[in-house]
Coordinates of C-alpha atoms in Angstrom, one line a residue:
X201 CA 103.6 111.2 94.2
X202 CA 103.2 111.3 90.4
X203 CA 106.5 111.3 88.6
X204 CA 106.4 113.6 85.6
X205 CA 110.0 113.4 84.7
X206 CA 113.0 111.4 85.9
X207 CA 116.5 112.8 86.2
X208 CA 119.5 110.4 86.3
X209 CA 122.5 111.5 88.2
X210 CA 125.8 109.8 87.9
X211 CA 128.1 110.4 90.9
X212 CA 131.7 109.4 90.7
X213 CA 135.0 110.2 92.5
X214 CA 136.1 113.6 91.5
X215 CA 139.3 114.9 90.1
X216 CA 140.4 118.3 91.4
X217 CA 139.1 120.0 88.2
X218 CA 135.6 118.6 88.7
X219 CA 135.5 118.9 92.5
X220 CA 133.1 121.9 92.4
X221 CA 130.4 120.1 90.3
X222 CA 127.4 119.1 92.4
X223 CA 124.3 119.2 90.1
X224 CA 122.6 120.8 93.1
X225 CA 123.3 118.0 95.5
X226 CA 125.1 118.0 98.8
X227 CA 128.1 115.6 98.3
X228 CA 131.0 114.3 100.4
X229 CA 134.4 115.8 99.9
X230 CA 136.1 114.8 96.7
X231 CA 132.9 113.7 95.0
X232 CA 131.1 115.3 92.1
X233 CA 127.9 114.8 90.2
X234 CA 126.7 115.8 86.7
X235 CA 123.3 115.5 85.0
X236 CA 123.5 112.6 82.6
X237 CA 119.9 112.6 81.3
X238 CA 116.6 114.1 82.2
X239 CA 113.0 114.1 81.0
X240 CA 113.2 110.3 80.6
X241 CA 109.7 109.7 81.9
X242 CA 108.5 106.2 82.8
X243 CA 108.8 106.5 86.6
X244 CA 112.5 105.7 86.9
X245 CA 113.4 103.3 89.7
X246 CA 116.6 101.3 89.9
X247 CA 119.8 101.8 87.8
X248 CA 122.4 99.3 86.6
X249 CA 125.6 100.1 84.7
X250 CA 127.3 97.7 82.4
X251 CA 131.1 97.4 82.2
X252 CA 131.1 99.2 78.9
X253 CA 129.3 102.2 80.5
X254 CA 125.8 101.5 79.1
X255 CA 123.1 102.5 81.7
X256 CA 119.8 100.7 82.3
X257 CA 116.8 102.0 84.2
X258 CA 113.8 100.0 85.5
X259 CA 110.5 101.7 85.4
X260 CA 107.2 101.6 87.4
X261 CA 103.9 102.8 86.1
X262 CA 101.9 104.9 88.7
X263 CA 98.6 103.8 87.2
X264 CA 97.6 100.7 85.2
X265 CA 96.4 103.0 82.4
X266 CA 99.8 104.5 81.9
X267 CA 101.8 103.4 78.9
X268 CA 104.5 100.9 79.5
X269 CA 108.0 102.3 79.5
X270 CA 109.7 98.9 79.9
X271 CA 113.4 99.3 80.4
X272 CA 115.2 102.5 79.5
X273 CA 118.7 102.1 78.0
X274 CA 121.2 104.9 77.7
X275 CA 124.5 105.0 75.8
X276 CA 126.9 107.6 77.0
X277 CA 129.9 109.3 75.4
X278 CA 133.3 109.9 77.1
X279 CA 131.9 113.0 78.8
X280 CA 129.0 110.9 80.4
X281 CA 126.4 112.6 78.2
X282 CA 123.7 110.6 76.5
X283 CA 124.1 109.9 72.8
X284 CA 121.4 107.3 72.4
X285 CA 118.2 106.5 74.3
X286 CA 116.2 103.3 73.8
X287 CA 113.1 101.8 75.5
X288 CA 112.7 98.1 75.2
X289 CA 110.5 95.3 76.5
X290 CA 107.4 95.6 78.6
X291 CA 108.9 94.5 82.0
X292 CA 107.8 97.2 84.5
X293 CA 105.8 97.6 87.6
X294 CA 108.5 96.3 89.9
X295 CA 111.8 97.7 91.2
X296 CA 114.6 95.2 91.3
X297 CA 117.3 95.3 88.6
X298 CA 120.8 94.0 88.6
X299 CA 123.6 92.9 86.2
X300 CA 125.0 89.4 86.9
X301 CA 127.5 87.6 84.7
X302 CA 126.8 90.1 81.9
X303 CA 123.0 89.6 81.9
X304 CA 120.4 92.1 83.0
X305 CA 117.9 90.8 85.6
X306 CA 114.7 92.9 85.8
X307 CA 111.7 92.4 88.1
X308 CA 108.0 93.0 87.3
X309 CA 105.3 92.8 89.9
X310 CA 105.1 89.0 89.7
X311 CA 108.1 87.8 87.7
X312 CA 111.9 88.1 87.5
X313 CA 113.3 88.2 83.9
X314 CA 116.8 87.9 82.5
X315 CA 118.0 89.6 79.4
X316 CA 121.2 88.4 77.7
X317 CA 123.3 90.6 75.5
X318 CA 125.2 89.8 72.3
X319 CA 128.5 91.7 72.4
X320 CA 128.1 95.4 73.2
X321 CA 124.6 95.8 71.8
X322 CA 122.7 98.4 73.7
X323 CA 119.3 96.7 73.5
X324 CA 119.3 92.9 74.0
X325 CA 118.2 91.2 70.7
X326 CA 117.3 88.0 72.5
X327 CA 113.8 87.6 74.2
X328 CA 113.8 87.8 78.0
X329 CA 114.0 84.5 80.0
X330 CA 111.8 83.9 83.0
X331 CA 114.0 83.1 86.0
X332 CA 111.3 83.1 88.8
X333 CA 107.6 83.4 88.3
X334 CA 104.5 83.5 90.6
X335 CA 105.3 86.2 93.2
X336 CA 102.1 87.4 94.7
X337 CA 101.1 90.9 93.6
X338 CA 100.4 93.4 96.4
X339 CA 100.1 97.1 96.9
X340 CA 103.8 97.1 97.5
X341 CA 105.3 95.9 94.2
X342 CA 109.0 96.3 95.1
X343 CA 111.1 93.1 94.6
X344 CA 114.6 93.7 95.7
X345 CA 117.2 91.3 94.2
X346 CA 120.9 90.5 95.0
X347 CA 123.5 87.9 94.1
X348 CA 126.0 86.2 96.3
X349 CA 128.5 85.5 93.5
X350 CA 128.2 81.7 94.2
X351 CA 125.1 81.0 92.2
X352 CA 122.6 82.3 94.8
X353 CA 119.8 84.8 93.9
X354 CA 118.1 86.5 96.7
X355 CA 114.6 88.1 96.4
X356 CA 112.7 90.2 98.9
X357 CA 108.9 89.9 98.4
X358 CA 106.8 92.5 100.1
X359 CA 103.9 91.9 102.5
X360 CA 100.3 92.9 102.0
X361 CA 100.5 95.8 104.3
X362 CA 102.1 97.4 107.4
X363 CA 100.6 95.0 110.0
X364 CA 98.3 92.0 110.1
X365 CA 95.1 93.3 111.4
X366 CA 91.8 91.5 111.8
X367 CA 89.4 92.9 109.2
X368 CA 86.5 92.1 111.5
X369 CA 87.6 94.6 114.2
X370 CA 84.7 97.0 114.9
X371 CA 85.2 100.5 113.5
X372 CA 86.7 102.8 116.1
X373 CA 88.2 100.1 118.2
X374 CA 91.9 99.4 118.6
X375 CA 93.2 97.1 115.8
X376 CA 93.7 93.5 116.7
X377 CA 96.5 91.6 115.2
X378 CA 96.0 88.2 113.5
X379 CA 98.0 85.2 114.7
X380 CA 99.4 83.6 112.7
X381 CA 99.8 86.5 110.3
X382 CA 98.6 85.5 106.8
X383 CA 101.0 87.9 105.2
X384 CA 103.9 85.7 106.3
X385 CA 102.7 82.9 104.1
X386 CA 104.4 83.2 100.7
X387 CA 105.3 86.8 101.1
X388 CA 106.8 89.4 103.5
X389 CA 110.2 87.7 103.4
X390 CA 113.4 86.9 101.6
X391 CA 113.9 83.8 99.4
X392 CA 117.0 82.2 97.8
X393 CA 116.8 80.8 94.3
X394 CA 119.3 79.5 91.7
X395 CA 120.6 82.5 89.8
X396 CA 121.1 80.6 86.5
X397 CA 118.1 78.3 86.4
X398 CA 115.0 79.4 84.3
X399 CA 111.3 78.9 84.9
X400 CA 111.5 78.5 88.7
X401 CA 108.3 78.8 90.6
X402 CA 107.7 81.0 93.6
X403 CA 107.9 79.9 96.4
X404 CA 108.2 76.2 95.8
X405 CA 111.6 76.3 94.1
X406 CA 113.2 78.7 96.5
X407 CA 114.4 78.5 100.1
X408 CA 113.0 81.1 102.5
X409 CA 115.8 82.6 104.6
X410 CA 114.0 85.6 106.2
X411 CA 110.5 86.6 107.3
X412 CA 108.7 89.6 108.6
X413 CA 109.9 91.9 105.9
X414 CA 107.4 94.6 105.0
X415 CA 108.8 96.1 101.8
X416 CA 112.5 96.1 100.9
X417 CA 113.1 98.3 97.9
X418 CA 116.8 97.6 97.8
X419 CA 118.8 94.5 98.7
X420 CA 122.5 93.9 98.6
X421 CA 124.9 91.1 99.5
X422 CA 127.9 91.4 101.7

């Protein structure tokens, strides 16, 4: 599906005055939603919100010929309306994005980057740091990321496809699975890395803690 425009919705617990606002969504009781920004473009994917209210959106190009949108940054006023929009960097093509210890972690197809902020600047003035590099690019470019709060960074790397089929299976015959599945080597799993260390290499510097994962677009830690 080609995304022509992206609409960002911010849903927060409602006060009685705002209880009837839904922005066209079906919401649980005592919740409301308002349109914060629309027409952002760039194939919006994940959203992260800083403690000061600034909003960051990861992007994914649908085609290699599309212009890079990098990361979209939004500054909101007290009414949750956008007063400033900035596009920065060229990190796109992936999905995962998280804030951890005040820094913004953003995944591309093959690399996880970290942006550090100086004070309340909307766009980080420092160049991005490489945290993990060398993930194998596949048709599924989602890299879900999560933090355990104790220095652990978790990354879900997609497999090459739905199932491991033998490419030599004659046309028209039932697919035959490959054993061992080559997609389980260096992909289709979850790895743990050091959340603070830079220039780690995938998968050598990580510890694999899960396998058989096809394509996890979102990961969280509990």
